[in-house]
Short mmCIF file of N, CA and C in Angstrom, two decimals:
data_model
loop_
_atom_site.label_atom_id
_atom_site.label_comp_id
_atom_site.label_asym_id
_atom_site.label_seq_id
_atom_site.Cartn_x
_atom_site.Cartn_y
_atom_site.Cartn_z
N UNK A 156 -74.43 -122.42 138.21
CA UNK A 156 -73.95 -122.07 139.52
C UNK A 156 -74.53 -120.74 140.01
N UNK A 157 -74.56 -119.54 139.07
CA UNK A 157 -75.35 -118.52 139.42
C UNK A 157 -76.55 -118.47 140.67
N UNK A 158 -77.78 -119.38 139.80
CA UNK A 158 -79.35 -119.52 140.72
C UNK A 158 -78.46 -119.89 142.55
N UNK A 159 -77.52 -121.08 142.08
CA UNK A 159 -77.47 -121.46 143.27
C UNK A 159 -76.81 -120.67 144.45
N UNK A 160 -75.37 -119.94 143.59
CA UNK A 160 -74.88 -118.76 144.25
C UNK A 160 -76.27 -117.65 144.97
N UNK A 161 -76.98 -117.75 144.54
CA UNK A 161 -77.64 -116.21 144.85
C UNK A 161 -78.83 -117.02 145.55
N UNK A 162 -79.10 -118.10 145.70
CA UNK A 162 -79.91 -118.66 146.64
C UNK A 162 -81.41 -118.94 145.88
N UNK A 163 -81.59 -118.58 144.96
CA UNK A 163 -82.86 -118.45 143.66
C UNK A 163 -82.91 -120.09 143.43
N UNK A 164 -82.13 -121.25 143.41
CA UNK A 164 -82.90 -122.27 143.28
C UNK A 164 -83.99 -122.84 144.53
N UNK A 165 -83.37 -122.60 145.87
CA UNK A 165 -83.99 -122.69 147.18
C UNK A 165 -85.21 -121.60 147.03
N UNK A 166 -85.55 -120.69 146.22
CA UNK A 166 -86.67 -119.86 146.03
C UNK A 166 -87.12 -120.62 145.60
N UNK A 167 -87.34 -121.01 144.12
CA UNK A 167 -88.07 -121.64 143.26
C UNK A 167 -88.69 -122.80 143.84
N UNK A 168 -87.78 -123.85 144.18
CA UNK A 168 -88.55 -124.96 144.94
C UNK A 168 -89.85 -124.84 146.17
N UNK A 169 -89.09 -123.27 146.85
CA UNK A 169 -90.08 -123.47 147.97
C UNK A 169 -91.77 -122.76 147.35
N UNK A 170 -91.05 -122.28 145.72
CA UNK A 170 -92.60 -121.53 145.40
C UNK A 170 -93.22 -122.59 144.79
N UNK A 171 -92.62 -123.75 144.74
CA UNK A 171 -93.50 -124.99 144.06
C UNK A 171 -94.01 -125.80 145.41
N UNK A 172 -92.87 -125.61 146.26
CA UNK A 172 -93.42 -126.60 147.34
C UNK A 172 -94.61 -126.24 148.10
N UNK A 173 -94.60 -125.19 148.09
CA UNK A 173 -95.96 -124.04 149.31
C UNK A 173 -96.76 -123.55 147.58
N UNK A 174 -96.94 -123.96 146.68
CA UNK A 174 -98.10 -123.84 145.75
C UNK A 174 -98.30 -122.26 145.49
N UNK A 175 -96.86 -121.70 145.41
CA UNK A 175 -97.31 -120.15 145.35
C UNK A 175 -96.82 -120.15 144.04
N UNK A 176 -96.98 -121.10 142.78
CA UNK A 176 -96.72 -120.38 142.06
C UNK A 176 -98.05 -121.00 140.77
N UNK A 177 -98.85 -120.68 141.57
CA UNK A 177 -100.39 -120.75 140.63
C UNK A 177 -100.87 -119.42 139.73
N UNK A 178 -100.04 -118.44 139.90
CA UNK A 178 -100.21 -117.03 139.52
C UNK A 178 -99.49 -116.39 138.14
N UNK A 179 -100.01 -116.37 137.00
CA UNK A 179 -98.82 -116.79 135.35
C UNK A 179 -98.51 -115.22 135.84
N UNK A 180 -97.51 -115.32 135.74
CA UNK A 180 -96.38 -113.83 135.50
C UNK A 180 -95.53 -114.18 134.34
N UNK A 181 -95.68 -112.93 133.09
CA UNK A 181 -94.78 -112.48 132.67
C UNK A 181 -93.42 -111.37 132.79
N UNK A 182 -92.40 -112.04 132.59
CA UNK A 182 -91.04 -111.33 131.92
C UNK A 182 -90.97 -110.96 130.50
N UNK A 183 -90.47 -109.77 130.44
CA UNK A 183 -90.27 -109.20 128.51
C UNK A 183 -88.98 -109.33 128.83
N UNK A 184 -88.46 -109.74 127.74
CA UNK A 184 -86.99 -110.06 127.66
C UNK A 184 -86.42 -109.17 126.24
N UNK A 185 -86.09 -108.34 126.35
CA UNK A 185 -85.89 -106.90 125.53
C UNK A 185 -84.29 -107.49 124.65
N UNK A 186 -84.57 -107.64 123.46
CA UNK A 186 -83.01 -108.01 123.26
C UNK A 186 -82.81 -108.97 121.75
N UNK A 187 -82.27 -110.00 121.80
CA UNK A 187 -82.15 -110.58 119.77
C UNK A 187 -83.10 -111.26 119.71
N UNK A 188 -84.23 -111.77 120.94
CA UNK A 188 -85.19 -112.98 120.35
C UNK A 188 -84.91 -113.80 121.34
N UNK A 189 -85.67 -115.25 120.97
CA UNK A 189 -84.95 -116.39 121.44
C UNK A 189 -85.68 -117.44 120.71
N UNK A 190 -84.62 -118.58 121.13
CA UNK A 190 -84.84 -119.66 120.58
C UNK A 190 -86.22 -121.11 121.65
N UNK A 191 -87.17 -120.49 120.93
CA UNK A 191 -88.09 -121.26 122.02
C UNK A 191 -88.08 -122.36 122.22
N UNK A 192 -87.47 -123.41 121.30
CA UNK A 192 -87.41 -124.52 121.70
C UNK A 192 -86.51 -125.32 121.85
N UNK A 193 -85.20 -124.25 122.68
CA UNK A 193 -84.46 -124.89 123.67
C UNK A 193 -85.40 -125.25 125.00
N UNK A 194 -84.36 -126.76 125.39
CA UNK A 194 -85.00 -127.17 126.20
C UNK A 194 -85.25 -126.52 127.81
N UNK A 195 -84.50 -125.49 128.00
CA UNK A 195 -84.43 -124.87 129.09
C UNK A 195 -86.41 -124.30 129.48
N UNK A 196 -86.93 -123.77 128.30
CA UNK A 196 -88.03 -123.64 127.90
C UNK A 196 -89.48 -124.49 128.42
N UNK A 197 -88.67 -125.74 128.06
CA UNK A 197 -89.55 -126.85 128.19
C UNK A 197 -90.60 -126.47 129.42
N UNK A 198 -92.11 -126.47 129.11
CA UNK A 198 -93.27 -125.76 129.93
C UNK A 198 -93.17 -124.41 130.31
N UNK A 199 -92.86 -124.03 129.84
CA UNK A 199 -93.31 -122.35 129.71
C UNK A 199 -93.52 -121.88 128.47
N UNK A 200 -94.33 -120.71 128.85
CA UNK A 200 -95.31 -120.25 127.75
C UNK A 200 -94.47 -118.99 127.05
N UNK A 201 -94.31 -118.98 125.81
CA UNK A 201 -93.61 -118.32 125.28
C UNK A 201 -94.18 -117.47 124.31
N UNK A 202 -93.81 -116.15 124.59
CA UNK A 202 -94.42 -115.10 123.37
C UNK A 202 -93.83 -114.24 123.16
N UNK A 203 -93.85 -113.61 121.63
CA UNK A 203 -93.05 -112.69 121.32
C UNK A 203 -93.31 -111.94 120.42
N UNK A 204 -92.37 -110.75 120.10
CA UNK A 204 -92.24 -109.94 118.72
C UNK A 204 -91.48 -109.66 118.32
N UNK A 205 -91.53 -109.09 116.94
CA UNK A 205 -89.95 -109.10 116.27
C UNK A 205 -89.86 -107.62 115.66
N UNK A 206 -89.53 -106.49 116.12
CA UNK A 206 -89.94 -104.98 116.20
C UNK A 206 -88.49 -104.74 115.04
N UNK A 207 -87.67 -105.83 115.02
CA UNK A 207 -87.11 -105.68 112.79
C UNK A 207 -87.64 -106.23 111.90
N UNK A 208 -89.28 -106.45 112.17
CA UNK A 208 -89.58 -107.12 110.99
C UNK A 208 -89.39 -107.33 109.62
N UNK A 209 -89.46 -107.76 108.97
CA UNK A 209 -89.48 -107.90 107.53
C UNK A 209 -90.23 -108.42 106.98
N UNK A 210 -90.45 -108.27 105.25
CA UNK A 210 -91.19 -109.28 104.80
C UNK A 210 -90.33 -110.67 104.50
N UNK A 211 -89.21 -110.94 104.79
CA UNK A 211 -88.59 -112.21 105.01
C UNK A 211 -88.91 -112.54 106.37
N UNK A 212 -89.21 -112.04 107.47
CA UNK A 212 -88.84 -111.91 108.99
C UNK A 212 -89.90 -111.25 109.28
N UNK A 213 -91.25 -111.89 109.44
CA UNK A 213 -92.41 -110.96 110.17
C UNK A 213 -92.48 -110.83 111.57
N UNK A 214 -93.10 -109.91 112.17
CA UNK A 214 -93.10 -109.45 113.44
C UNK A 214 -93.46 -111.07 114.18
N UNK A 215 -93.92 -111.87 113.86
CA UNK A 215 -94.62 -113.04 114.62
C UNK A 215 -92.89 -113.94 114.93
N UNK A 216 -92.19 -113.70 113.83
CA UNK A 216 -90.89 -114.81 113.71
C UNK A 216 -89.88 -113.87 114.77
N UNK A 217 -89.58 -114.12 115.96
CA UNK A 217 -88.58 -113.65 116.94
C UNK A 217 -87.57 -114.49 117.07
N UNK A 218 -87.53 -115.38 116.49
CA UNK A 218 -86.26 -116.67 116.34
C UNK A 218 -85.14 -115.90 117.06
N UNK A 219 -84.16 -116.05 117.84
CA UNK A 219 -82.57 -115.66 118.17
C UNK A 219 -81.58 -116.03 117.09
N UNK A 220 -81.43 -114.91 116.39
CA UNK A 220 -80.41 -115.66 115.74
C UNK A 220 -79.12 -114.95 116.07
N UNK A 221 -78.99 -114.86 117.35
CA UNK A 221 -77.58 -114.39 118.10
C UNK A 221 -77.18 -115.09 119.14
N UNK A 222 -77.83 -115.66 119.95
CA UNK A 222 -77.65 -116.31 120.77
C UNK A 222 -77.93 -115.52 122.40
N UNK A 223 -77.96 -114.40 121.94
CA UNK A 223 -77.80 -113.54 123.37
C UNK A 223 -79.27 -113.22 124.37
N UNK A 224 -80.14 -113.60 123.62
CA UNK A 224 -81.63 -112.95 123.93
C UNK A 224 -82.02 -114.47 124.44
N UNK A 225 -81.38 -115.60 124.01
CA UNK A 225 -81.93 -116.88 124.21
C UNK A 225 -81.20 -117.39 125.86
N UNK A 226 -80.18 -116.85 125.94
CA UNK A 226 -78.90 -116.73 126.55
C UNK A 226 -79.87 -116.06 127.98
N UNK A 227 -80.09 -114.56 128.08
CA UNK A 227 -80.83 -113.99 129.25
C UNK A 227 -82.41 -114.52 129.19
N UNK A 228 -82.71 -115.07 128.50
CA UNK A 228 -84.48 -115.54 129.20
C UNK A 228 -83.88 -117.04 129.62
N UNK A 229 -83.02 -118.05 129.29
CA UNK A 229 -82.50 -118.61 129.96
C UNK A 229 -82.37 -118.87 131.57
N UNK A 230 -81.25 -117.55 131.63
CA UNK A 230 -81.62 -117.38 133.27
C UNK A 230 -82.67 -116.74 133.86
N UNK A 231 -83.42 -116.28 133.10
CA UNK A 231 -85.11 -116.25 133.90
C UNK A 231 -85.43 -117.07 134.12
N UNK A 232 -85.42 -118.40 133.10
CA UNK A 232 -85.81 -119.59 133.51
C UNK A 232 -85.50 -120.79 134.15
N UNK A 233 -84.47 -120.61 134.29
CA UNK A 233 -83.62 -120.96 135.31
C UNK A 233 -83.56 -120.58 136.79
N UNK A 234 -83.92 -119.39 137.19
CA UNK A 234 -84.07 -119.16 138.19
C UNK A 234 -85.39 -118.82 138.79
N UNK A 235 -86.50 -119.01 137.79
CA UNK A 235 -87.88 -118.44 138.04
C UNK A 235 -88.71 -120.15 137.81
N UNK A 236 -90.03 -119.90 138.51
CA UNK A 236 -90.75 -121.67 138.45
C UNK A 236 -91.71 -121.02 137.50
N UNK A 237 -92.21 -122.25 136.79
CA UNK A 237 -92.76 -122.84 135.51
C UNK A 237 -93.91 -121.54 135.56
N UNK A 238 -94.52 -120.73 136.59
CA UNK A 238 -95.83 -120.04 136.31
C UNK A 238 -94.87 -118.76 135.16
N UNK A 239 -93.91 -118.61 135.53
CA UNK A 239 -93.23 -117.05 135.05
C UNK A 239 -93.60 -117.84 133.04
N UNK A 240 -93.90 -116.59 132.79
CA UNK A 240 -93.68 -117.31 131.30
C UNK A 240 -92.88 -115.86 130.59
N UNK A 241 -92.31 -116.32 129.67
CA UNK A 241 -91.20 -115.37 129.04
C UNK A 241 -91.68 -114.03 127.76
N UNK A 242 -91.33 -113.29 127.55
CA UNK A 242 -92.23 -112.48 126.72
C UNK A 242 -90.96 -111.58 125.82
N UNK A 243 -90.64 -112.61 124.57
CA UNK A 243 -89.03 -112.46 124.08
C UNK A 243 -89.60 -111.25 122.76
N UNK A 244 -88.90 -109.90 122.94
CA UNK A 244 -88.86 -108.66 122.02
C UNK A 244 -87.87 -108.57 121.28
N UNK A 245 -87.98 -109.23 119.77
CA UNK A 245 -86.67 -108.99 119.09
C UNK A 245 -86.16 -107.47 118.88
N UNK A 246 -84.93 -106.70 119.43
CA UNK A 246 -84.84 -105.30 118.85
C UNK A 246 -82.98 -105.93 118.57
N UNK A 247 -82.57 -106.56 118.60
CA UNK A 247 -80.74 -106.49 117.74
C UNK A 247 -81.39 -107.76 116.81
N UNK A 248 -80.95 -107.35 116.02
CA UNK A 248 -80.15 -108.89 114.72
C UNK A 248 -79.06 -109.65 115.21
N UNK A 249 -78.99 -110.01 114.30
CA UNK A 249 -77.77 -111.17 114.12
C UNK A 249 -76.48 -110.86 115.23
N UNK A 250 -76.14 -109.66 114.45
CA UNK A 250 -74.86 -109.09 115.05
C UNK A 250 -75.07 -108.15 116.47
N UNK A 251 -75.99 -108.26 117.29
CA UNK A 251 -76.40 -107.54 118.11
C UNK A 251 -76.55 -105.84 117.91
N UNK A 252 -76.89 -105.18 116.58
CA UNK A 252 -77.37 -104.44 116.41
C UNK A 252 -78.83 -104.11 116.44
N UNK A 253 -78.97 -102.54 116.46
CA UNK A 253 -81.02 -102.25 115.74
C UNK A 253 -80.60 -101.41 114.74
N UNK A 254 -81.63 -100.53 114.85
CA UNK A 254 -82.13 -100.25 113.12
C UNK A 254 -82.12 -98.78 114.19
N UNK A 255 -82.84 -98.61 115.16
CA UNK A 255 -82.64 -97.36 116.16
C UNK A 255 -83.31 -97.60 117.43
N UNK A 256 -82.95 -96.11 118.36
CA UNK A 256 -83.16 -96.30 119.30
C UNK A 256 -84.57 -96.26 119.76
N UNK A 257 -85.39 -95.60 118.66
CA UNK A 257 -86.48 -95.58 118.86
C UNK A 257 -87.45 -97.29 119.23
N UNK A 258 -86.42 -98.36 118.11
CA UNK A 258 -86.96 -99.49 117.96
C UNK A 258 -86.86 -100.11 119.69
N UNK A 259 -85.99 -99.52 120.67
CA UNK A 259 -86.10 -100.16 121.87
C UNK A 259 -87.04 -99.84 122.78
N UNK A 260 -87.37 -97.91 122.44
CA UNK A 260 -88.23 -97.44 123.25
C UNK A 260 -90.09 -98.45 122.35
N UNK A 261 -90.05 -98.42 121.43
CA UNK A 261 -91.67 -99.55 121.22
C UNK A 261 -91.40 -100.94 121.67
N UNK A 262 -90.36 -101.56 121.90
CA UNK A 262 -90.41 -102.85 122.88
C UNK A 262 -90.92 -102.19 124.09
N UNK A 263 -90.50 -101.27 124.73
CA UNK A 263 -90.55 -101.32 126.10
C UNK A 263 -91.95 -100.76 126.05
N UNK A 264 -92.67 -100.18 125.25
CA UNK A 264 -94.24 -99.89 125.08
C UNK A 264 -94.98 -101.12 125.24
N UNK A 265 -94.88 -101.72 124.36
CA UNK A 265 -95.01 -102.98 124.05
C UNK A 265 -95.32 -103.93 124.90
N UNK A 266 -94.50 -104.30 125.85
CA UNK A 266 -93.99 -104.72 127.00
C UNK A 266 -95.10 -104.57 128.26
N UNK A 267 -95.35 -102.81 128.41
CA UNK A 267 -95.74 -102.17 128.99
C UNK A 267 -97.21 -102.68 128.96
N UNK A 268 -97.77 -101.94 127.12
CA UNK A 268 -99.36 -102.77 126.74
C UNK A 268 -99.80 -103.97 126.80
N UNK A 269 -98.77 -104.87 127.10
CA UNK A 269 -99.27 -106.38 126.92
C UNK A 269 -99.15 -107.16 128.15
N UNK A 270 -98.96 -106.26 129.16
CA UNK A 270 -98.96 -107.07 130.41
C UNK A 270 -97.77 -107.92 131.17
N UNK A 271 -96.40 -107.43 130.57
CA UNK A 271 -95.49 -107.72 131.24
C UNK A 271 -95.40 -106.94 132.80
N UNK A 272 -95.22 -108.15 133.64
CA UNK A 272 -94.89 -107.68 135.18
C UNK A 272 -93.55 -107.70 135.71
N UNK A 273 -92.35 -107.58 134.83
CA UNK A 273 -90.97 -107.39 135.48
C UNK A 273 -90.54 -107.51 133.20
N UNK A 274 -89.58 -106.10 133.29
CA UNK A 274 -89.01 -105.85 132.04
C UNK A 274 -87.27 -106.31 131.78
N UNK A 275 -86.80 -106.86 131.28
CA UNK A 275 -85.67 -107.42 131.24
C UNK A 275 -84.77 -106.19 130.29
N UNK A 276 -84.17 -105.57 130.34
CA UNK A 276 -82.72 -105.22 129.30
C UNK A 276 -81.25 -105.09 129.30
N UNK A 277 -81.30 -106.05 129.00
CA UNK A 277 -79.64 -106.60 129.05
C UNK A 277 -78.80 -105.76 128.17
N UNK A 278 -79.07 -104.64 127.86
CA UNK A 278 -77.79 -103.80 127.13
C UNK A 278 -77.93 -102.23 127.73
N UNK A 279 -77.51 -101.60 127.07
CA UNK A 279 -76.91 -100.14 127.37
C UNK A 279 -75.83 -99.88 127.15
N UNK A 280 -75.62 -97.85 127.24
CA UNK A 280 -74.69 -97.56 126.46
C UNK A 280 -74.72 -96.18 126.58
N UNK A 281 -73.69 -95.64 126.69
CA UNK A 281 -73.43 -94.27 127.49
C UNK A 281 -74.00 -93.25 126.07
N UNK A 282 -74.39 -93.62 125.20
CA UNK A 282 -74.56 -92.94 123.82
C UNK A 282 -76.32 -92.39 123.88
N UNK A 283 -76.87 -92.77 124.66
CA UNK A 283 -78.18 -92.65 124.69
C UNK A 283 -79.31 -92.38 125.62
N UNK A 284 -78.20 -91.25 126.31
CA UNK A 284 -78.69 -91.05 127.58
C UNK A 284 -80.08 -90.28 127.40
N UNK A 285 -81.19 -90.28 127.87
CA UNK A 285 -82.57 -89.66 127.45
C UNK A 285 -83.32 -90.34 127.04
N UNK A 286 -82.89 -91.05 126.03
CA UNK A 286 -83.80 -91.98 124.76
C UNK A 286 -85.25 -92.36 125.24
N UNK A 287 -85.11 -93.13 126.57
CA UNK A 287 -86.05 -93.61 126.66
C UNK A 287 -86.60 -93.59 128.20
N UNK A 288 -86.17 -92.29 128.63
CA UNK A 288 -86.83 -91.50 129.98
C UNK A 288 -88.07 -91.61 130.08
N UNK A 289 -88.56 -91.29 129.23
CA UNK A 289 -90.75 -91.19 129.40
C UNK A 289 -91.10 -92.34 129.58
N UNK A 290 -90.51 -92.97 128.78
CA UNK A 290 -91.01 -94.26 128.74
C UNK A 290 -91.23 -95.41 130.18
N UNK A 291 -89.74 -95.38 130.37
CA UNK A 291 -89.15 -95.86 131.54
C UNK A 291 -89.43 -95.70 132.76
N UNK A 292 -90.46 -94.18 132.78
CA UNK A 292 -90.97 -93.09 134.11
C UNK A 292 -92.03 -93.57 134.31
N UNK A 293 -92.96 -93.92 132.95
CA UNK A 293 -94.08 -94.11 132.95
C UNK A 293 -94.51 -95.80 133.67
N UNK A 294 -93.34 -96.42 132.94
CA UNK A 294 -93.05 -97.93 133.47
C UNK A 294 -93.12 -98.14 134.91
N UNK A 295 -91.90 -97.24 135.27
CA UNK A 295 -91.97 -97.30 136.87
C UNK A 295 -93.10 -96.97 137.70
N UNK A 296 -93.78 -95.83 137.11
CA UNK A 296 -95.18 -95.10 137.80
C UNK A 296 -95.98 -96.27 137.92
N UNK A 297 -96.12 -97.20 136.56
CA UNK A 297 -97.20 -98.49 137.09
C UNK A 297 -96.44 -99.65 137.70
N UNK A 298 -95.34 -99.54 138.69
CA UNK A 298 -94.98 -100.32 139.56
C UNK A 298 -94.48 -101.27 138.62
N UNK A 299 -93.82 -101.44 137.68
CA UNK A 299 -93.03 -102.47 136.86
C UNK A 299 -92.10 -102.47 136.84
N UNK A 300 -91.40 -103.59 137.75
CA UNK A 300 -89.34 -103.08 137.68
C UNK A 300 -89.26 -103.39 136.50
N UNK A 301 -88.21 -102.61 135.87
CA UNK A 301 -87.36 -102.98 134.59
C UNK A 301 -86.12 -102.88 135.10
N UNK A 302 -85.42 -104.09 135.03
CA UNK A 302 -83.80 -104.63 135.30
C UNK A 302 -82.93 -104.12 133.75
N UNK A 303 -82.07 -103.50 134.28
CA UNK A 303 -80.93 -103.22 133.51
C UNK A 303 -79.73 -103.03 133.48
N UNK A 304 -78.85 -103.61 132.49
CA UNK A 304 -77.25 -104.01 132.92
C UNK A 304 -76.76 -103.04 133.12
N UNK A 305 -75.57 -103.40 134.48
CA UNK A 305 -74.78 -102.24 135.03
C UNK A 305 -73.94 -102.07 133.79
N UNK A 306 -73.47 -102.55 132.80
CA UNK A 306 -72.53 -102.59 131.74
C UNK A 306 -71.64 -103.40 131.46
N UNK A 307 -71.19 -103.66 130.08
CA UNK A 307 -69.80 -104.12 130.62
C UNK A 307 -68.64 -103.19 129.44
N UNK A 308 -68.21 -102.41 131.19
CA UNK A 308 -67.39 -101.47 130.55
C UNK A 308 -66.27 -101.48 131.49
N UNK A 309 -66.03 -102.91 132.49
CA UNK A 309 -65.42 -102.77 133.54
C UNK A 309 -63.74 -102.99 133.17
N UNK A 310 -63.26 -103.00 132.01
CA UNK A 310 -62.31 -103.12 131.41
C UNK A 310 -61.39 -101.46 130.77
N UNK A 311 -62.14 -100.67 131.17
CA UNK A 311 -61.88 -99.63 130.82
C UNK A 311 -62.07 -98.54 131.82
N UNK A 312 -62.74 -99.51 133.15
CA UNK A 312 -62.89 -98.47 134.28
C UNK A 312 -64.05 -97.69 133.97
N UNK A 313 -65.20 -97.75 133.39
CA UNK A 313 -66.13 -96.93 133.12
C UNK A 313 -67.13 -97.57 134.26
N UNK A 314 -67.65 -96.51 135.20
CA UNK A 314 -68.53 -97.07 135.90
C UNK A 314 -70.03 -96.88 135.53
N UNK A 315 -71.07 -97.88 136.48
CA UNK A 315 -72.29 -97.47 136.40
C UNK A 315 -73.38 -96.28 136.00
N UNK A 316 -72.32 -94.89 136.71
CA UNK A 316 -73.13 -93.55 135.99
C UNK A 316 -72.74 -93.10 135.07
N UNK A 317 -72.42 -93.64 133.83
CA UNK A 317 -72.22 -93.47 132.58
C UNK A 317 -73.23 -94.56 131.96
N UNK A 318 -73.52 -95.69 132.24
CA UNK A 318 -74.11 -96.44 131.68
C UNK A 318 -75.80 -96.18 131.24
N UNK A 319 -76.67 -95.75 129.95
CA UNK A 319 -77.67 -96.01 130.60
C UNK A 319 -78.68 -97.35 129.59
N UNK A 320 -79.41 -97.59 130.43
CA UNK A 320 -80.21 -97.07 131.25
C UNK A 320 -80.31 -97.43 132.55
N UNK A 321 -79.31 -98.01 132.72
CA UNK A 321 -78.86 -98.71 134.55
C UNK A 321 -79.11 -97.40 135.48
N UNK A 322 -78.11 -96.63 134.77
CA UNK A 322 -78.05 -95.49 135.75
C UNK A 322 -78.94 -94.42 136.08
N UNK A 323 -80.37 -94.79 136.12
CA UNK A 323 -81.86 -93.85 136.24
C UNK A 323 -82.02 -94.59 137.59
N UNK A 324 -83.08 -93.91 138.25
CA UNK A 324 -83.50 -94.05 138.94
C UNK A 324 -84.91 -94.94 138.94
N UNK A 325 -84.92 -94.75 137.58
CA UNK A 325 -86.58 -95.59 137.35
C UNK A 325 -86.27 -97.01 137.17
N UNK A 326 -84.94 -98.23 137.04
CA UNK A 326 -84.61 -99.14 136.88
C UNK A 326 -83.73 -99.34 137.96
N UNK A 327 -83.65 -101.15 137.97
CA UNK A 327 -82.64 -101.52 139.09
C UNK A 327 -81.38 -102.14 138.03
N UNK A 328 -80.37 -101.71 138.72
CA UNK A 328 -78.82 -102.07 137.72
C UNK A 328 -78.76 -103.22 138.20
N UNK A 329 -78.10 -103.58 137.32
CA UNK A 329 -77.89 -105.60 137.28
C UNK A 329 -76.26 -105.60 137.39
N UNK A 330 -75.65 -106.09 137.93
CA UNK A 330 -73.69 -106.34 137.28
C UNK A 330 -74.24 -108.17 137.35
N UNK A 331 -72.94 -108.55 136.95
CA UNK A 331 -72.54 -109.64 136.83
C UNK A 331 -71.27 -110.24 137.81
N UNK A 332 -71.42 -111.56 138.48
CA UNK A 332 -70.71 -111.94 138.90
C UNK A 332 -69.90 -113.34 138.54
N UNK A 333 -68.76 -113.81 139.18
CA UNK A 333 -68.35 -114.87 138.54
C UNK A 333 -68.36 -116.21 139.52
N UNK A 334 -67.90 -117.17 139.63
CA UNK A 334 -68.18 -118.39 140.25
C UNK A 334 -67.39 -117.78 141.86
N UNK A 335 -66.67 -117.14 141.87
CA UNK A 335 -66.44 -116.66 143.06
C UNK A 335 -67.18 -115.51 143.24
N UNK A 336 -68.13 -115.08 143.38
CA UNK A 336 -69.21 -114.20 143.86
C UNK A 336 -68.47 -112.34 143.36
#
């Protein structure tokens, strides 16, 4: 219901119908991975890394094994036509943790070096305000939105300028809505 709420399926069609979508754009989808061969997937080009590697778990294996990273490239794909292809950066495990914060600022390098044209990060957290300023400055300077969640801290009354990295100026904040808008 989302795409359709926000008018993004009537996008998509008309970028298939008028042939504007001959042009491959990538999304980095910053977050547990994903599972590429859900069918949501089906024809799009999928690539990734896994920045907790291991030698059980090499950088090539980005599998989701949380559900949450599979969950937001989802609605990329869902709301984006078949040229967008997905560009999934494992930085949480299982339990939606990392290892550090540093491990989010080399996704978003990453991201940056390999030719992503719109950056996805679906988390944040009032604990880490700075972390990844340069980075993020530098992102914006080469004209690359990076989307990031307004939070969800709306249970406690914590707003947007506590959140980061929503709350920079170098990213656009994302909230969430529900079937009633």
């Amino acid at each position: 219901w989302g795409a359709h709420y926000m008018g993004l399926d009537e996008m998509k069609s008309q970028t298939t119908q008028y042939n504007l979508d001959s042009r491959s754009v990538t999304v980095a989808v910053i977050d547990t991975g994903i599972d590429k061969n859900h069918s949501i997937f089906s024809g799009r080009k999928i690539t990734g890394y896994n920045f907790l590697a291991t030698q059980k778990r090499p950088a090539t294996n980005y599998y989701d094994t949380n559900g949450h990273g599979t969950h937001v490239a989802g609605i990329v794909a869902d709301c984006t036509p078949k040229n967008v292809n997905i560009m999934a950066l494992r930085v949480f495990n299982a339990s939606g943790s990392t290892t550090s914060t540093v491990t989010i600022d080399n996704a978003l390098k990453y991201a940056y070096e390999h030719g992503a044209k719109v950056i996805n990060l679906s988390l944040g957290n009032e604990d880490h305000f700075g972390t990844w300023d340069n980075t993020l400055r530098k992102i914006y300077n080469a004209g690359i939105p990076v989307i990031a969640a307004a939070g969800n801290y709306t249970e406690t009354n914590q707003g947007l300028e506590i959140n980061y990295p929503a709350s920079l100026s170098t990213t656009i904040a994302i909230s969430a809505i529900d079937v009633n808008g």
